[in-house]
CSV table of C-alpha atoms in Angstrom, one decimal:
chain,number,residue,atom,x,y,z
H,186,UNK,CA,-163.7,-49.0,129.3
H,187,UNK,CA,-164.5,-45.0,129.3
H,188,UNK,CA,-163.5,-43.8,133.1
H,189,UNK,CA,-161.0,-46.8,133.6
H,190,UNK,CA,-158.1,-47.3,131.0
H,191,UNK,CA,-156.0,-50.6,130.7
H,192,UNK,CA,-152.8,-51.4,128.4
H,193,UNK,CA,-151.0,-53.8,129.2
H,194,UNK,CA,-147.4,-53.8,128.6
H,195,UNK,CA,-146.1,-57.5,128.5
H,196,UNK,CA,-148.4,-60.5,128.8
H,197,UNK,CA,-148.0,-64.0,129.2
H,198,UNK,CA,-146.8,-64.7,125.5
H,199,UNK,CA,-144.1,-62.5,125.9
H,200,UNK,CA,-143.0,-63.8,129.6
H,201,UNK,CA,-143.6,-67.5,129.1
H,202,UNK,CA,-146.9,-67.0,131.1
H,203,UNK,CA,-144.7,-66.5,134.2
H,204,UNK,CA,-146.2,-62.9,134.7
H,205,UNK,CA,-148.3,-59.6,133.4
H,206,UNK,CA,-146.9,-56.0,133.6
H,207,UNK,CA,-150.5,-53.7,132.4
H,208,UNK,CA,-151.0,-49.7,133.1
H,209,UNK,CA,-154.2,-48.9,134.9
H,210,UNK,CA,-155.6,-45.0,134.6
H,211,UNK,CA,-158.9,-44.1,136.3
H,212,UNK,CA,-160.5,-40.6,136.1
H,213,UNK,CA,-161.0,-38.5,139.0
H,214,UNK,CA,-164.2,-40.1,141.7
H,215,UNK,CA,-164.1,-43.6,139.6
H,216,UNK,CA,-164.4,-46.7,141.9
H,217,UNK,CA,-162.2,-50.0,140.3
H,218,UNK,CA,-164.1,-53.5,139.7
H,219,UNK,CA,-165.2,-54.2,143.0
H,220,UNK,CA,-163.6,-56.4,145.7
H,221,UNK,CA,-162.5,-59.9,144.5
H,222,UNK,CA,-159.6,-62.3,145.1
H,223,UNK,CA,-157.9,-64.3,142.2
H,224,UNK,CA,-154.8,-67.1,142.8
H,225,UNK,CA,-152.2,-64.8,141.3
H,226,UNK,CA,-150.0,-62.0,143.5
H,227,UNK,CA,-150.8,-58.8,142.4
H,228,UNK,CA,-148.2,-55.9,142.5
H,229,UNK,CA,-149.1,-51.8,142.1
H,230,UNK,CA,-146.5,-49.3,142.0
H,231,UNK,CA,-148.5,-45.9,142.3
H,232,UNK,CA,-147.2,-43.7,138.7
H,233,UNK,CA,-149.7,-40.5,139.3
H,234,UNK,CA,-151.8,-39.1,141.8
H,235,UNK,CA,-153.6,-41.6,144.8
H,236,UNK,CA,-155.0,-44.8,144.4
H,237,UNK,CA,-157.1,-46.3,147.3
H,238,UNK,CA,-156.3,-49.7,147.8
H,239,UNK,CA,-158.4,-52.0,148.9
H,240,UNK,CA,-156.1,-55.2,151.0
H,241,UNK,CA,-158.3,-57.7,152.8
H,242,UNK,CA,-160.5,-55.6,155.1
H,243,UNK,CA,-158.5,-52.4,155.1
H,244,UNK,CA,-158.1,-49.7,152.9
H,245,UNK,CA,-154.6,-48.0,151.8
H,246,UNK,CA,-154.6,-44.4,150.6
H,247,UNK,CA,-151.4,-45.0,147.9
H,248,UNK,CA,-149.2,-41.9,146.5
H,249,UNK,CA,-147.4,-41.7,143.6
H,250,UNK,CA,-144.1,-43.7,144.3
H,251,UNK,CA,-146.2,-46.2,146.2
H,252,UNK,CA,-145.6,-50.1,145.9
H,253,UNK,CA,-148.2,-52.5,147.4
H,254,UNK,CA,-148.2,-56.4,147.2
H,255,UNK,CA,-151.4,-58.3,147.6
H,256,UNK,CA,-150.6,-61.7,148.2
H,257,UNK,CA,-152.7,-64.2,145.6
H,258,UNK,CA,-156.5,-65.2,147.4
H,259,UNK,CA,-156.3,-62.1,149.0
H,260,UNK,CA,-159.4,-59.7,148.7
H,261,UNK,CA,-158.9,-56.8,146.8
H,262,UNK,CA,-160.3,-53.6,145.3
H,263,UNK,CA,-158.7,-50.5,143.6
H,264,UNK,CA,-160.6,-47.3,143.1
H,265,UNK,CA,-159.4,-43.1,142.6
H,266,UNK,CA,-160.9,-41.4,145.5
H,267,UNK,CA,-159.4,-38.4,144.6
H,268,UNK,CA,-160.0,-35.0,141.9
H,269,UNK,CA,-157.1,-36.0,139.9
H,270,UNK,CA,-156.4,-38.9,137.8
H,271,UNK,CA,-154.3,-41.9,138.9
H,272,UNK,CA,-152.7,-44.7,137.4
H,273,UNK,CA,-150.6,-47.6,138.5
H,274,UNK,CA,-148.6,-50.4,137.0
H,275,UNK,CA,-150.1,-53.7,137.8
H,276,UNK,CA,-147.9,-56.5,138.1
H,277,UNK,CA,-149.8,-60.1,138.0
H,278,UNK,CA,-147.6,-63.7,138.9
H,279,UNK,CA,-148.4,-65.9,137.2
H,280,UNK,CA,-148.8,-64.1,133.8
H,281,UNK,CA,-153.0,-65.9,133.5
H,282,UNK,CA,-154.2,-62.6,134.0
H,283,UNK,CA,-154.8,-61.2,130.4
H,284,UNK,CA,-157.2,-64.0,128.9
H,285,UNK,CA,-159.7,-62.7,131.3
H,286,UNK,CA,-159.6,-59.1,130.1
H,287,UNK,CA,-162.7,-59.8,127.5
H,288,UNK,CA,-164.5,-61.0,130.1
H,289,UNK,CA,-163.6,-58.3,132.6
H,290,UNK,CA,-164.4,-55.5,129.6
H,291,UNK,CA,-168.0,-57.1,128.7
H,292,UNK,CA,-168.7,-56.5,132.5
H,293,UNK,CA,-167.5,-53.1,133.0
H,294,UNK,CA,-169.7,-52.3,130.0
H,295,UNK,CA,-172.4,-53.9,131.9
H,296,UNK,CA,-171.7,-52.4,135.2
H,297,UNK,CA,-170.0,-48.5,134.1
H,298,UNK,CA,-167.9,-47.5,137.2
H,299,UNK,CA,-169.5,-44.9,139.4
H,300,UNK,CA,-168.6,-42.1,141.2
H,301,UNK,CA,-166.8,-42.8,144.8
């Protein structure tokens, strides 16, 4: 996905479907895919640099070592505001996050992230 890289590390074949663990990197000044809200709980443990975290109507400046829940229908964004790159480990309940990755890839290759 160019400035955003995604792996993810155990998916719902491997857990039953009950959850998702995926590694998230985004370059230096790369926003994330935009506020949304989705039915599963979303965790993010900060592995390098900052992340700013978008959680309902306020935003969250993250460190490295940082954990964040976001409750499932909760609006949410994620985006590296910062000169250094930053990744996080995503943690999704239930484990229906990954089927929608083709989707979500055939959009950021419609809509390349842009500088913050």
């Amino acid at each position: 996905m160019g400035r955003i890289n995604t792996v993810f590390k155990a998916d719902g074949v491997e857990t039953a479907s009950r959850y998702s663990v995926s590694e998230w990197w985004l370059e230096p000044k790369t926003q994330g895919p935009g506020a949304h809200s989705h039915d599963e709980d979303d965790l993010f443990y900060v592995i390098e640099g900052t992340m700013s975290v978008l959680i309902g109507n306020e935003w969250v400046h993250a460190t490295k070592g940082s954990f964040i829940l976001i409750p499932g229908g909760t609006t949410h964004d994620f985006e590296n505001r910062g000169s250094v790159r930053a990744g996080v480990l995503n943690f999704s309940a239930s484990g229906a996050f990954e089927p929608a990755m083709p989707a979500i890839v055939e959009w950021f290759k419609k809509n390349p992230p842009e500088d913050t």
